[in-house]
Coordinates of C-alpha atoms and ligand atoms in Angstrom, one line a residue:
X1 CA -22.9 -22.0 2.5
X2 CA -19.3 -22.8 2.9
X3 CA -18.0 -24.4 6.1
X4 CA -16.0 -21.3 7.1
X5 CA -17.8 -21.0 10.4
X6 CA -16.3 -24.4 11.5
X7 CA -12.9 -23.7 10.1
X8 CA -9.9 -22.2 12.1
X9 CA -9.3 -19.6 9.3
X10 CA -11.5 -17.1 11.1
X11 CA -11.2 -15.9 14.7
X12 CA -14.1 -16.5 17.1
X13 CA -15.6 -13.1 16.8
X14 CA -15.7 -13.3 13.0
X15 CA -17.3 -16.8 13.3
X16 CA -20.0 -15.3 15.6
X17 CA -20.6 -12.5 13.1
X18 CA -21.0 -14.9 10.3
X19 CA -23.4 -17.1 12.3
X20 CA -25.5 -14.1 13.1
X21 CA -25.5 -12.8 9.5
X22 CA -26.6 -16.2 8.2
X23 CA -30.0 -15.4 9.8
X24 CA -30.0 -11.6 9.3
X25 CA -28.6 -11.5 5.8
X26 CA -27.9 -14.8 4.2
X27 CA -26.8 -13.4 0.8
X28 CA -24.0 -11.2 2.3
X29 CA -23.1 -13.9 4.8
X30 CA -22.6 -16.4 1.9
X31 CA -20.3 -14.0 -0.1
X32 CA -18.4 -13.1 3.1
X33 CA -17.8 -16.8 3.9
X34 CA -16.7 -17.4 0.3
X35 CA -14.3 -14.5 0.5
X36 CA -12.8 -15.9 3.8
X37 CA -12.2 -19.2 2.0
X38 CA -10.7 -17.3 -1.0
X39 CA -8.3 -15.5 1.3
X40 CA -7.3 -18.7 3.2
X41 CA -6.7 -20.8 0.1
X42 CA -4.9 -18.3 -2.2
X43 CA -1.5 -16.8 -2.1
X44 CA -1.9 -13.0 -1.9
X45 CA 0.9 -11.3 -3.8
X46 CA -0.7 -8.0 -4.5
X47 CA 1.9 -5.6 -3.2
X48 CA -0.6 -3.2 -1.7
X49 CA -2.7 -5.8 0.3
X50 CA -2.2 -7.4 3.7
X51 CA -4.1 -9.4 6.4
X52 CA -5.0 -7.3 9.5
X53 CA -5.1 -8.7 13.0
X54 CA -8.5 -9.6 14.5
X55 CA -8.1 -6.6 16.9
X56 CA -7.7 -4.2 14.0
X57 CA -10.6 -5.9 12.1
X58 CA -13.1 -5.9 14.9
X59 CA -12.3 -2.4 16.0
X60 CA -13.4 -1.4 12.5
X61 CA -16.6 -3.3 12.7
X62 CA -17.7 -1.7 16.0
X63 CA -20.3 0.8 17.4
X64 CA -17.8 3.6 16.9
X65 CA -19.3 3.8 13.4
X66 CA -22.4 5.3 14.9
X67 CA -20.9 8.7 15.7
X68 CA -20.5 12.0 13.9
X69 CA -17.4 13.8 15.1
X70 CA -16.8 16.6 12.6
X71 CA -13.9 18.7 13.8
X72 CA -10.9 17.7 15.9
X73 CA -10.4 16.6 19.5
X74 CA -11.6 19.3 21.8
X75 CA -13.3 21.2 19.0
X76 CA -16.1 19.2 17.5
X77 CA -19.4 20.3 15.8
X78 CA -21.3 17.6 17.6
X79 CA -22.0 16.6 21.3
X80 CA -21.1 13.2 22.8
X81 CA -17.5 13.1 21.3
X82 CA -15.5 12.8 24.5
X83 CA -14.5 9.2 23.9
X84 CA -13.8 9.9 20.3
X85 CA -11.5 12.7 21.3
X86 CA -9.5 10.2 23.5
X87 CA -9.3 7.7 20.6
X88 CA -8.3 10.2 18.0
X89 CA -5.6 11.7 20.4
X90 CA -4.2 8.2 21.0
X91 CA -4.1 7.5 17.2
X92 CA -2.3 10.8 16.6
X93 CA 0.2 10.3 19.4
X94 CA 1.0 6.7 18.2
X95 CA 1.4 7.8 14.6
X96 CA 3.9 10.6 15.8
X97 CA 5.8 8.1 17.9
X98 CA 5.9 5.5 15.1
X99 CA 7.2 7.9 12.4
X100 CA 9.2 10.3 14.6
X101 CA 7.3 13.5 13.8
X102 CA 5.5 16.2 15.6
X103 CA 2.1 16.3 13.9
X104 CA -0.3 13.8 12.5
X105 CA -3.8 14.0 11.0
X106 CA -5.4 10.6 11.2
X107 CA -8.7 11.6 9.5
X108 CA -8.1 11.1 5.7
X109 CA -10.4 8.3 4.5
X110 CA -7.8 6.9 2.1
X111 CA -4.4 7.6 0.7
X112 CA -5.8 9.5 -2.3
X113 CA -7.9 11.7 0.1
X114 CA -4.8 12.4 2.1
X115 CA -3.1 13.5 -1.1
X116 CA -6.1 15.8 -1.9
X117 CA -5.7 17.5 1.4
X118 CA -1.9 17.7 1.1
X119 CA -2.2 19.4 -2.3
X120 CA -4.8 21.8 -1.1
X121 CA -2.7 22.6 2.0
X122 CA 0.5 23.5 0.0
X123 CA -0.6 24.4 -3.5
X124 CA -3.1 26.6 -5.3
X125 CA -4.9 25.4 -8.4
X126 CA -2.6 25.9 -11.4
X127 CA 0.6 25.5 -9.4
X128 CA 3.3 23.4 -10.9
X129 CA 4.0 20.0 -9.3
X130 CA 6.8 17.7 -10.4
X131 CA 6.2 14.0 -10.0
X132 CA 6.8 10.5 -11.5
X133 CA 4.0 9.5 -13.9
X134 CA 1.9 6.4 -13.1
X135 CA 3.3 4.7 -16.2
X136 CA 6.7 4.7 -14.6
X137 CA 5.6 3.6 -11.1
X138 CA 3.9 6.8 -9.7
X139 CA 0.4 7.0 -8.3
X140 CA -2.7 8.4 -10.1
X141 CA -3.1 11.0 -7.4
X142 CA 0.3 12.4 -8.3
X143 CA -0.9 14.0 -11.5
X144 CA -2.8 11.6 -13.8
X145 CA -4.9 13.8 -16.1
X146 CA -8.4 12.5 -15.2
X147 CA -7.5 12.6 -11.5
X148 CA -8.1 15.7 -9.3
X149 CA -4.3 16.2 -9.4
X150 CA -4.0 16.4 -13.2
X151 CA -7.2 18.4 -13.4
X152 CA -6.4 21.2 -11.1
X153 CA -2.6 21.4 -11.1
X154 CA 0.0 21.9 -13.7
X155 CA 1.8 18.6 -13.7
X156 CA 5.4 18.2 -14.9
X157 CA 7.2 14.9 -14.8
X158 CA 10.5 13.3 -14.1
X159 CA 11.4 9.9 -15.4
X160 CA 13.5 6.9 -14.3
X161 CA 16.8 6.4 -15.9
X162 CA 16.2 4.4 -19.0
X163 CA 19.1 2.0 -18.4
X164 CA 19.0 1.4 -14.7
X165 CA 15.2 2.0 -14.3
X166 CA 16.0 3.7 -11.0
X167 CA 15.6 7.4 -9.8
X168 CA 18.2 9.6 -11.5
X169 CA 18.7 12.5 -9.0
X170 CA 20.7 14.6 -11.4
X171 CA 17.9 14.4 -14.0
X172 CA 15.3 15.2 -11.3
X173 CA 17.4 18.2 -10.2
X174 CA 17.6 19.4 -13.8
X175 CA 13.9 19.0 -14.3
X176 CA 13.3 21.0 -11.1
X177 CA 15.4 23.8 -12.4
X178 CA 13.6 23.7 -15.8
X179 CA 10.1 23.6 -14.4
X180 CA 10.4 25.5 -11.2
X181 CA 7.8 23.4 -9.3
X182 CA 5.9 24.6 -6.3
X183 CA 6.0 21.0 -4.9
X184 CA 8.0 17.9 -5.8
X185 CA 6.5 14.5 -5.0
X186 CA 8.5 11.3 -4.2
X187 CA 7.1 8.0 -3.1
X188 CA 5.6 5.5 -5.5
X189 CA 3.2 2.6 -6.2
X190 CA 5.6 0.4 -8.2
X191 CA 9.2 1.2 -7.4
X192 CA 11.3 -1.4 -5.8
X193 CA 14.4 0.6 -4.8
X194 CA 15.3 2.8 -1.8
X195 CA 14.3 6.4 -2.0
X196 CA 16.9 9.0 -1.0
X197 CA 14.7 11.5 0.8
X198 CA 17.6 13.7 1.8
X199 CA 18.6 14.1 -1.9
X200 CA 15.1 14.9 -2.8
X201 CA 15.0 17.7 -0.1
X202 CA 18.2 19.2 -1.5
X203 CA 16.6 19.3 -4.9
X204 CA 13.4 20.8 -3.5
X205 CA 15.5 23.5 -1.6
X206 CA 17.5 24.3 -4.7
X207 CA 14.3 25.6 -6.4
X208 CA 12.3 26.7 -3.2
X209 CA 9.8 23.9 -3.6
X210 CA 7.9 21.9 -1.0
X211 CA 8.8 18.2 -0.8
X212 CA 5.9 15.7 -0.4
X213 CA 6.7 12.1 0.3
X214 CA 3.9 9.6 -0.3
X215 CA 5.0 6.6 1.6
X216 CA 1.8 4.6 1.1
X217 CA 3.6 1.4 0.0
X218 CA 6.7 1.5 2.3
X219 CA 5.1 2.9 5.5
X220 CA 5.4 -0.4 7.3
X221 CA 9.1 -0.7 6.3
X222 CA 9.8 2.8 7.5
X223 CA 8.0 2.0 10.8
X224 CA 9.9 -1.2 11.0
X225 CA 13.3 0.3 10.3
X226 CA 13.7 -1.3 6.9
X227 CA 13.6 1.9 4.8
X228 CA 15.0 5.3 5.6
X229 CA 12.4 7.7 7.1
X230 CA 11.2 10.7 5.1
X231 CA 11.6 12.7 8.3
X232 CA 13.2 15.2 8.7
X233 CA 13.5 15.8 5.0
X234 CA 9.9 16.0 3.6
X235 CA 7.7 19.0 4.4
X236 CA 4.7 16.8 4.3
X237 CA 4.3 13.0 4.4
X238 CA 1.2 11.1 3.3
X239 CA 0.4 7.4 3.5
X240 CA -2.2 4.8 3.5
X241 CA -2.5 2.7 6.7
X242 CA -3.4 -0.7 5.1
X243 CA -0.4 -1.8 3.0
X244 CA 2.8 -2.8 4.6
X245 CA 1.7 -0.9 7.8
X246 CA -1.1 -3.6 8.2
X247 CA -3.8 -1.4 9.5
X248 CA -7.4 -0.6 8.4
X249 CA -8.0 0.9 4.9
X250 CA -7.3 4.6 5.4
X251 CA -5.0 7.6 5.1
X252 CA -2.7 9.6 7.3
X253 CA -0.8 12.9 6.9
X254 CA 2.2 13.9 8.9
X255 CA 4.6 16.8 9.2
X256 CA 7.1 18.5 11.5
X257 CA 6.0 22.0 10.5
X258 CA 3.4 23.7 12.7
X259 CA 2.2 26.0 9.9
X260 CA 1.9 23.1 7.5
X261 CA 0.0 21.2 10.2
X262 CA -2.5 24.0 10.6
X263 CA -3.1 24.1 6.8
X264 CA -3.5 20.3 6.6
X265 CA -6.1 20.3 9.4
X266 CA -8.2 22.9 7.6
X267 CA -7.9 21.1 4.2
X268 CA -8.8 17.7 5.6
X269 CA -11.8 19.1 7.4
X270 CA -13.7 21.1 6.2
X271 CA -11.6 21.4 3.1
X272 CA -12.1 18.0 1.5
X273 CA -13.9 15.7 4.0
X274 CA -16.9 15.8 6.4
X275 CA -17.3 13.5 9.3
X276 CA -14.3 11.4 10.2
X277 CA -14.7 7.6 10.2
X278 CA -14.2 7.1 13.9
X279 CA -14.3 3.3 13.8
X280 CA -11.4 3.4 11.3
X281 CA -9.5 6.0 13.3
X282 CA -9.7 3.7 16.3
X283 CA -8.5 0.8 14.2
X284 CA -5.6 2.9 13.0
X285 CA -4.7 3.5 16.7
X286 CA -4.8 -0.3 17.3
X287 CA -2.6 -0.9 14.2
X288 CA -0.1 1.8 15.2
X289 CA 0.0 0.2 18.6
X290 CA 0.9 -3.1 17.0
X291 CA 3.5 -1.5 14.8
X292 CA 5.1 0.0 17.9
X293 CA 5.8 -3.5 19.3
X294 CA 9.3 -5.0 18.7
X295 CA 7.7 -7.9 16.8
X296 CA 6.8 -5.5 14.0
X297 CA 10.4 -4.8 13.3
X298 CA 10.9 -8.5 12.8
X299 CA 7.9 -8.6 10.5
X300 CA 9.3 -5.7 8.4
X301 CA 12.6 -7.4 8.2
X302 CA 11.0 -10.7 7.0
X303 CA 9.0 -8.9 4.4
X304 CA 12.2 -7.6 2.8
X305 CA 14.0 -11.0 3.2
X306 CA 11.0 -12.7 1.5
X307 CA 10.9 -10.2 -1.3
X308 CA 14.6 -10.7 -2.0
X309 CA 14.2 -14.5 -2.0
X310 CA 11.2 -14.3 -4.4
X311 CA 13.1 -11.9 -6.7
X312 CA 16.2 -14.1 -6.8
X313 CA 14.2 -17.2 -7.6
X314 CA 12.3 -15.5 -10.4
X315 CA 15.5 -14.2 -11.9
X316 CA 16.9 -17.8 -11.8
X317 CA 13.8 -18.8 -13.8
X318 CA 14.6 -16.3 -16.5
X319 CA 12.5 -13.3 -15.6
X320 CA 13.8 -9.8 -15.7
X321 CA 13.2 -7.5 -12.7
X322 CA 12.9 -3.8 -13.4
X323 CA 15.9 -2.1 -11.9
X324 CA 17.5 -5.5 -11.5
X325 CA 15.9 -6.4 -8.1
X326 CA 14.3 -5.1 -5.0
X327 CA 15.3 -3.3 -1.8
X328 CA 11.7 -3.2 -0.4
X329 CA 8.6 -5.4 -0.3
X330 CA 7.8 -5.4 -4.0
X331 CA 9.2 -6.2 -7.4
X332 CA 8.2 -5.4 -11.0
X333 CA 8.6 -8.4 -13.2
X334 CA 9.2 -8.0 -16.9
X335 CA 7.7 -11.2 -18.4
X336 CA 9.1 -10.9 -21.9
X337 CA 12.6 -12.4 -21.4
X338 CA 10.9 -15.6 -20.3
X339 CA 8.5 -15.5 -23.3
X340 CA 8.1 -12.5 -25.5
X341 CA 4.4 -13.2 -26.0
X342 CA 3.5 -13.3 -22.3
X343 CA 1.3 -10.4 -21.2
X344 CA 0.6 -9.2 -17.7
X345 CA -3.1 -9.6 -18.3
X346 CA -2.8 -13.3 -19.3
X347 CA -0.4 -14.0 -16.5
X348 CA -2.8 -12.4 -13.9
X349 CA -5.7 -14.6 -15.2
X350 CA -3.7 -17.8 -15.4
X351 CA -2.1 -17.3 -11.9
X352 CA -5.5 -16.5 -10.6
X353 CA -6.8 -19.8 -11.8
X354 CA -4.0 -21.5 -10.0
X355 CA -4.8 -19.6 -6.7
X356 CA -1.9 -17.1 -6.9
X357 CA -3.3 -13.6 -6.8
X358 CA -1.3 -10.9 -8.5
X359 CA -1.8 -7.7 -10.5
X360 CA -0.6 -7.0 -14.0
X361 CA 1.5 -3.8 -14.1
X362 CA 3.0 -1.7 -16.8
X363 CA 6.8 -1.7 -16.8
X364 CA 8.8 1.5 -17.6
X365 CA 8.3 2.2 -21.4
X366 CA 5.9 -0.7 -21.7
X367 CA 4.8 -1.0 -25.3
X368 CA 1.6 -2.6 -24.3
X369 CA -1.6 -0.9 -23.1
X370 CA -2.3 -0.5 -19.3
X371 CA -5.0 -3.2 -19.4
X372 CA -2.6 -5.6 -21.1
X373 CA 1.0 -4.7 -20.0
X374 CA 4.2 -6.7 -20.1
X375 CA 4.7 -7.0 -16.4
X376 CA 3.5 -8.2 -13.0
X377 CA 3.9 -6.4 -9.7
X378 CA 4.5 -8.8 -6.8
X379 CA 4.8 -8.0 -3.1
X380 CA 5.4 -10.1 0.0
X381 CA 3.6 -8.2 2.9
X382 CA 0.6 -10.4 3.0
X383 CA 2.4 -13.8 2.7
X384 CA 4.9 -12.7 5.3
X385 CA 2.0 -11.9 7.7
X386 CA 0.8 -15.5 7.2
X387 CA 4.3 -16.7 8.2
X388 CA 5.7 -17.9 4.8
X389 CA 9.5 -18.0 4.8
X390 CA 12.2 -17.3 2.3
X391 CA 12.3 -21.0 1.5
X392 CA 8.5 -20.9 0.7
X393 CA 9.2 -18.0 -1.7
X394 CA 11.3 -20.3 -3.9
X395 CA 8.4 -22.7 -4.0
X396 CA 6.0 -19.8 -4.9
X397 CA 8.4 -18.6 -7.7
X398 CA 8.6 -22.1 -9.2
X399 CA 4.8 -22.4 -9.1
X400 CA 4.4 -19.1 -10.9
X401 CA 6.9 -20.2 -13.5
X402 CA 5.1 -23.5 -14.1
X403 CA 1.8 -21.7 -14.7
X404 CA 3.3 -19.1 -17.0
X405 CA 5.5 -21.4 -19.2
X406 CA 2.5 -23.7 -19.6
X407 CA 0.6 -20.9 -21.2
X408 CA -2.2 -21.2 -18.6
X409 CA -2.7 -24.9 -19.4
X410 CA -5.8 -26.0 -17.4
X411 CA -4.2 -29.2 -16.0
X412 CA -1.1 -27.4 -14.9
X413 CA -3.2 -24.6 -13.2
X414 CA -5.2 -27.3 -11.4
X415 CA -2.1 -29.1 -10.1
X416 CA -0.5 -25.9 -9.0
X417 CA -3.8 -24.9 -7.4
X418 CA -3.8 -28.0 -5.3
X419 CA -0.2 -27.3 -4.2
X420 CA -1.2 -23.8 -3.3
X421 CA -4.0 -25.1 -1.2
X422 CA -1.6 -27.4 0.6
X423 CA 0.9 -24.6 1.2
X424 CA -2.0 -22.3 2.5
X425 CA -3.1 -25.0 4.9
X426 CA 0.3 -24.9 6.5
X427 CA -0.2 -21.2 7.1
X428 CA -3.8 -20.6 8.2
X429 CA -4.9 -16.9 8.1
X430 CA -5.5 -16.8 11.9
X431 CA -3.3 -19.6 13.0
X432 CA 0.0 -17.8 12.9
Ligands
LIG1 N1 -4.1 0.8 -5.6 C1 -2.9 1.0 -4.8 C2 -1.8 0.0 -5.2 O1 -2.2 -1.1 -5.5 O2 -0.7 0.4 -5.1 C3 -2.4 2.4 -4.8 O3 -3.5 3.2 -4.5

């Protein structure tokens, strides 16, 4: 057993939980303690991950999990839902206030589930949907063949400009005219530039299409005023709640259109889900409450400052960033200009050995396969939560470079790992 229970890296409730589990289920307790150590002593640069507050975490791990509450507040299929009605109403109201919209469904279990319900609400099987492919930064639920989206809908794609690697709105408008989509999707998993939602809506209107904005990655930046809002432009907005928004793992659907709202409610339940996860919905409410505080605006601002600092430092070391940089929390690093033999897969492994957690990622027109790739996707939401500064980002960039130019040399990785631990000690997970 690790000594996590004596360490300040966990809050008192988590320590109590671990102590209790050591008796009730030592195997799980051991892995949970080890995972707490991993999170404390590694630098988390996966762009879609974050560290939630103890309040969010313990609301998830609560007695609210015991309840079935199929239906919606005031109209449930089970008795005993009165407190769940209150909680769900608070979550919905806070989401509406946070994003400045008139309707929110807080029940989707995940971002992909939110997208299932959004597709079902606005499209029929076989309808044409225009989106960015996953290979260019889109999400699998926007039309990948083996996914529900690629299976049940006719997917047409737009591409990034091959020179600038940014959205080319004239091209998207032309593709919309050619393909006459029923719905256009914007919002991405690996795109580092600002999205012009107004322009997207003009394109959608030009062909009578719905506009869906999937803001899973940038939701915290939208809430914190660091990225323009998809409202009032998108007909439907989907998101996860656990990335930059720093809530529990889950999904959310929003709109300003009452008719769309009714359809969404039907397609979330009973259309695609059964009982809502009420413990997660309560934790969403807590996270939305946190995001409504003025300090969240500062947090969002620091995420972007840190991303800019990390991006600048990597460019100084000789890496190329797709699109030339970042406006948000993430960047897509093309490793080849530093060393043409470097692959995303090797880089992910070597950095992992050094305590720097990243994911390999295809870059636009990547000649390598998705399990190899020529790139890394890096994001600063989690490190910013821990309190790391723009100056620390320079240190992190130099560590990354040392590992990569060494070709994953064991001694270099070990030395960097020691430095990572020292840096992490300055920013304990629950000490900030
Ligand atoms: N897997 C998420 C991400 O890393 O962006 C998207 O679902």
